[in-house]
Tab-separated table of C-alpha atoms in Angstrom:
chain	number	residue	atom	x	y	z
Q	274	GLU	CA	0.000	0.000	0.000
Q	275	ALA	CA	1.420	3.353	-1.075
Q	276	ASP	CA	1.813	6.057	1.562
Q	277	ILE	CA	-0.029	8.726	-0.369
Q	278	TYR	CA	-3.306	10.125	0.872
Q	279	GLN	CA	-6.084	12.179	-0.628
Q	280	THR	CA	-8.974	13.909	1.090
Q	281	PRO	CA	-11.830	14.097	0.711
Q	282	ARG	CA	-12.553	10.838	-1.119
Q	283	TYR	CA	-15.901	12.155	-2.335
Q	284	LEU	CA	-17.105	15.736	-2.630
Q	285	VAL	CA	-20.442	17.079	-3.876
Q	286	ILE	CA	-20.526	20.835	-4.082
Q	287	GLY	CA	-22.526	23.642	-5.662
Q	288	THR	CA	-21.427	25.823	-8.553
Q	289	GLY	CA	-19.249	28.778	-7.624
Q	290	LYS	CA	-17.786	27.318	-4.448
Q	291	LYS	CA	-14.063	27.357	-3.755
Q	292	ILE	CA	-12.611	23.920	-3.045
Q	293	THR	CA	-9.235	22.474	-2.136
Q	294	LEU	CA	-8.345	18.847	-2.741
Q	295	GLU	CA	-5.649	17.627	-0.377
Q	296	CYS	CA	-2.776	15.297	-1.261
Q	297	SER	CA	-0.018	14.193	1.092
Q	298	GLN	CA	2.731	11.602	0.841
Q	299	THR	CA	5.081	10.298	3.518
Q	300	MET	CA	7.656	8.758	1.200
Q	301	GLY	CA	9.794	11.881	0.807
Q	302	HIS	CA	9.250	11.924	-2.951
Q	303	ASP	CA	10.339	15.037	-4.809
Q	304	LYS	CA	8.030	14.728	-7.825
Q	305	MET	CA	4.282	14.982	-7.429
Q	306	TYR	CA	1.475	15.001	-9.980
Q	307	TRP	CA	-2.237	15.713	-10.352
Q	308	TYR	CA	-4.234	13.808	-12.953
Q	309	GLN	CA	-7.856	14.132	-14.024
Q	310	GLN	CA	-9.734	11.021	-15.136
Q	311	ASP	CA	-13.265	10.679	-16.483
Q	312	PRO	CA	-14.991	7.252	-16.507
Q	313	GLY	CA	-13.535	4.940	-19.147
Q	314	MET	CA	-10.998	7.540	-20.209
Q	315	GLU	CA	-7.261	7.946	-19.824
Q	316	LEU	CA	-5.565	9.918	-17.084
Q	317	HIS	CA	-4.722	13.466	-18.130
Q	318	LEU	CA	-1.896	15.321	-16.407
Q	319	ILE	CA	-3.048	18.738	-15.169
Q	320	HIS	CA	-0.224	19.780	-12.794
Q	321	TYR	CA	3.147	18.552	-11.611
Q	322	SER	CA	5.946	19.604	-9.292
Q	323	TYR	CA	9.657	18.793	-9.227
Q	324	GLY	CA	9.980	19.801	-5.596
Q	325	VAL	CA	9.302	22.556	-3.069
Q	326	ASN	CA	8.296	25.858	-4.701
Q	327	SER	CA	8.137	24.189	-8.140
Q	328	THR	CA	4.809	23.897	-9.983
Q	329	GLU	CA	4.092	23.397	-13.681
Q	330	LYS	CA	0.984	22.986	-15.788
Q	331	GLY	CA	0.419	19.665	-17.476
Q	332	ASP	CA	-0.829	18.776	-20.930
Q	333	LEU	CA	-4.519	19.226	-20.121
Q	334	SER	CA	-5.597	22.800	-19.577
Q	335	SER	CA	-7.143	23.219	-16.161
Q	336	GLU	CA	-8.634	26.127	-14.255
Q	337	SER	CA	-7.240	24.703	-11.034
Q	338	THR	CA	-4.076	25.869	-9.274
Q	339	VAL	CA	-1.573	24.022	-7.093
Q	340	SER	CA	1.077	24.868	-4.519
Q	341	ARG	CA	4.102	23.028	-3.121
Q	342	ILE	CA	5.248	24.669	0.084
Q	343	ARG	CA	6.283	21.409	1.744
Q	344	THR	CA	7.722	18.277	0.157
Q	345	GLU	CA	4.923	16.075	1.460
Q	346	HIS	CA	1.955	18.295	0.572
Q	347	PHE	CA	0.552	19.153	-2.897
Q	348	PRO	CA	-2.959	20.636	-2.667
Q	349	LEU	CA	-5.119	21.492	-5.676
Q	350	THR	CA	-7.537	24.438	-5.564
Q	351	LEU	CA	-10.509	25.418	-7.685
Q	352	GLU	CA	-11.486	29.041	-7.010
Q	353	SER	CA	-14.964	28.694	-8.496
Q	354	ALA	CA	-16.235	25.178	-9.165
Q	355	ARG	CA	-18.345	24.497	-12.261
Q	356	PRO	CA	-20.197	21.372	-13.446
Q	357	SER	CA	-17.477	20.885	-16.097
Q	358	HIS	CA	-15.027	20.245	-13.225
Q	359	THR	CA	-16.913	17.080	-12.270
Q	360	SER	CA	-14.354	14.290	-12.508
Q	361	GLN	CA	-12.014	11.976	-10.607
Q	362	TYR	CA	-8.810	13.694	-9.446
Q	363	LEU	CA	-5.787	11.498	-8.781
Q	364	CYS	CA	-2.597	12.557	-7.018
Q	365	ALA	CA	0.682	10.696	-7.558
Q	366	SER	CA	4.305	10.917	-6.520
Q	367	LYS	CA	7.621	9.346	-7.416
Q	368	THR	CA	11.169	9.424	-6.214
Q	369	ASP	CA	13.841	11.150	-8.211
Q	370	GLY	CA	16.512	8.718	-7.159
Q	371	GLY	CA	18.006	6.105	-9.467
Q	372	GLY	CA	17.117	7.837	-12.716
Q	373	SER	CA	13.732	8.780	-14.105
Q	374	TYR	CA	12.370	5.290	-14.622
Q	375	ASN	CA	10.749	4.921	-11.219
Q	376	GLU	CA	7.106	4.072	-10.988
Q	377	GLN	CA	4.467	6.511	-9.807
Q	378	PHE	CA	2.552	5.888	-6.596
Q	379	PHE	CA	-1.079	6.964	-6.693
Q	380	GLY	CA	-3.490	8.058	-4.021
Q	381	PRO	CA	-7.058	6.683	-3.876
Q	382	GLY	CA	-8.466	9.693	-5.713
Q	383	THR	CA	-11.129	12.324	-5.031
Q	384	ARG	CA	-14.430	11.983	-6.856
Q	385	LEU	CA	-15.701	15.538	-7.359
Q	386	THR	CA	-19.264	16.330	-8.380
Q	387	VAL	CA	-20.258	19.939	-9.019
Q	388	LEU	CA	-23.996	20.546	-9.191
O	115	SER	CA	2.454	14.018	-28.399
O	116	GLN	CA	2.351	10.301	-27.850
O	117	LYS	CA	-0.754	8.392	-28.902
O	118	ILE	CA	-1.380	5.181	-26.984
O	119	GLU	CA	-3.939	2.590	-28.050
O	120	GLN	CA	-5.189	-0.255	-25.906
O	121	ASN	CA	-7.917	-2.794	-26.678
O	122	SER	CA	-11.087	-0.758	-26.312
O	123	GLU	CA	-13.318	-3.770	-25.808
O	124	ALA	CA	-13.359	-5.589	-22.513
O	125	LEU	CA	-11.553	-8.904	-22.400
O	126	ASN	CA	-13.526	-11.778	-20.883
O	127	ILE	CA	-11.648	-14.987	-20.153
O	128	GLN	CA	-12.131	-18.111	-18.107
O	129	GLU	CA	-10.202	-18.712	-14.912
O	130	GLY	CA	-6.935	-20.533	-15.508
O	131	LYS	CA	-6.449	-19.198	-19.048
O	132	THR	CA	-3.823	-16.695	-20.132
O	133	ALA	CA	-4.964	-13.121	-20.655
O	134	THR	CA	-3.103	-11.061	-23.251
O	135	LEU	CA	-3.517	-7.298	-23.430
O	136	THR	CA	-2.085	-5.069	-26.141
O	137	CYS	CA	-0.592	-1.591	-26.035
O	138	ASN	CA	0.354	0.173	-29.274
O	139	TYR	CA	1.922	3.599	-29.518
O	140	THR	CA	2.851	6.101	-32.205
O	141	ASN	CA	5.285	8.974	-32.606
O	142	TYR	CA	8.490	8.926	-30.589
O	143	SER	CA	10.050	5.827	-29.064
O	144	PRO	CA	9.827	5.834	-25.272
O	145	ALA	CA	12.772	4.977	-23.072
O	146	TYR	CA	10.514	2.704	-21.028
O	147	LEU	CA	6.969	1.474	-20.738
O	148	GLN	CA	4.980	0.714	-17.604
O	149	TRP	CA	1.846	-1.291	-16.817
O	150	TYR	CA	-0.570	-0.395	-14.040
O	151	ARG	CA	-3.667	-2.020	-12.591
O	152	GLN	CA	-6.679	0.106	-11.674
O	153	ASP	CA	-9.684	-1.098	-9.709
O	154	PRO	CA	-13.000	0.822	-9.836
O	155	GLY	CA	-12.870	4.027	-7.818
O	156	ARG	CA	-9.198	3.588	-6.950
O	157	GLY	CA	-5.878	4.975	-8.118
O	158	PRO	CA	-3.650	2.929	-10.438
O	159	VAL	CA	-1.125	0.529	-8.913
O	160	PHE	CA	2.231	-0.093	-10.598
O	161	LEU	CA	2.864	-3.621	-11.869
O	162	LEU	CA	5.848	-3.778	-14.210
O	163	LEU	CA	8.329	-1.574	-16.055
O	164	ILE	CA	10.241	-2.581	-19.164
O	165	ARG	CA	13.050	-0.571	-20.738
O	166	GLU	CA	13.604	0.004	-24.447
O	167	ASN	CA	16.591	-2.357	-24.499
O	168	GLU	CA	14.632	-5.199	-22.854
O	169	LYS	CA	12.555	-7.660	-24.859
O	170	GLU	CA	10.729	-9.304	-21.993
O	171	LYS	CA	10.151	-8.893	-18.259
O	172	ARG	CA	8.514	-11.318	-15.830
O	173	LYS	CA	7.089	-11.014	-12.356
O	174	GLU	CA	5.303	-14.016	-10.877
O	175	ARG	CA	2.321	-14.701	-13.217
O	176	LEU	CA	2.885	-11.494	-15.204
O	177	LYS	CA	4.933	-11.131	-18.366
O	178	VAL	CA	5.520	-8.029	-20.461
O	179	THR	CA	7.106	-7.848	-23.891
O	180	PHE	CA	8.328	-4.712	-25.651
O	181	ASP	CA	8.826	-4.575	-29.425
O	182	THR	CA	10.210	-1.165	-30.355
O	183	THR	CA	10.068	-2.018	-34.078
O	184	LEU	CA	6.355	-2.768	-33.966
O	185	LYS	CA	5.857	-0.058	-31.307
O	186	GLN	CA	3.914	-2.513	-29.242
O	187	SER	CA	3.868	-4.043	-25.774
O	188	LEU	CA	2.006	-7.183	-24.792
O	189	PHE	CA	0.957	-7.851	-21.205
O	190	HIS	CA	0.235	-11.443	-20.219
O	191	ILE	CA	-1.360	-12.844	-17.088
O	192	THR	CA	-0.950	-16.609	-16.888
O	193	ALA	CA	-3.214	-18.882	-14.839
O	194	SER	CA	-5.671	-15.994	-14.498
O	195	GLN	CA	-7.883	-15.715	-11.426
O	196	PRO	CA	-11.129	-13.813	-10.775
O	197	ALA	CA	-9.071	-11.499	-8.516
O	198	ASP	CA	-7.183	-10.376	-11.631
O	199	SER	CA	-10.355	-8.684	-12.891
O	200	ALA	CA	-9.543	-4.973	-13.227
O	201	THR	CA	-8.575	-2.354	-15.781
O	202	TYR	CA	-4.969	-2.493	-16.960
O	203	LEU	CA	-3.261	0.701	-18.086
O	204	CYS	CA	-0.249	1.096	-20.309
O	205	ALA	CA	1.933	4.174	-19.682
O	206	LEU	CA	4.882	5.669	-21.550
O	207	ASP	CA	7.266	8.403	-20.525
O	208	THR	CA	6.563	11.753	-22.160
O	209	ASP	CA	8.960	13.080	-24.771
O	210	SER	CA	10.173	15.643	-22.257
O	211	GLY	CA	10.571	12.935	-19.620
O	212	TYR	CA	8.778	14.727	-16.806
O	213	ALA	CA	5.660	12.584	-16.598
O	214	LEU	CA	3.748	9.650	-18.059
O	215	ASN	CA	1.205	9.377	-20.863
O	216	PHE	CA	-1.476	6.812	-20.071
O	217	GLY	CA	-3.668	4.757	-22.375
O	218	LYS	CA	-7.400	4.408	-21.714
O	219	GLY	CA	-6.859	0.920	-20.365
O	220	THR	CA	-8.359	-2.470	-21.096
O	221	SER	CA	-10.954	-3.972	-18.800
O	222	LEU	CA	-10.295	-7.622	-17.941
O	223	LEU	CA	-12.959	-9.898	-16.497
O	224	VAL	CA	-11.948	-13.354	-15.339
O	225	THR	CA	-14.880	-15.669	-14.694
O	226	PRO	CA	-14.761	-18.842	-12.574
């Protein structure tokens, strides 16, 4: 079992609300990622971080923002949720040691529904 | 960007048989390829990684092959069990190397 945690697991919220999805890992990994996944579809990278104070946008355009103030913590924020943000959000991390071939460890995901 | 194709139709097999899943890709040649398992409502779990200079990799009942000429990887589960039922994702490193590109996955159902 990977030591990467996401809260909440499920969130139903109204349009226009500000939300923060939490992601924490206790493995000391430098690289962290946020993916968005719709049912039956592939994971799309929306944000990633190489380490503290490093954040980059992924391939899929997203209205969300992220921060990386501590190694273990990589929260994702939506300032104003919309129904189009309804999706599964997956957080992942990987070590930077031993080259770039290391596998990614995923959290259980947050299922977000915006009404 | 990399395009990854996995069997879109679910694969139904009988317990004890060998399941074979396919992953095809286009554009650049990745340095490595990974396979993950994903159960409903859960995050993917890493299974195997194979490098571009490796033809085959094994781990218990799992076997992965990597043909860089055909741009294809095959994922085999021998002596399949109902507990193997899940969606299996193929993932390749991005051309910039900072992340992974995932396929849509193939759903496997193993019936007793």
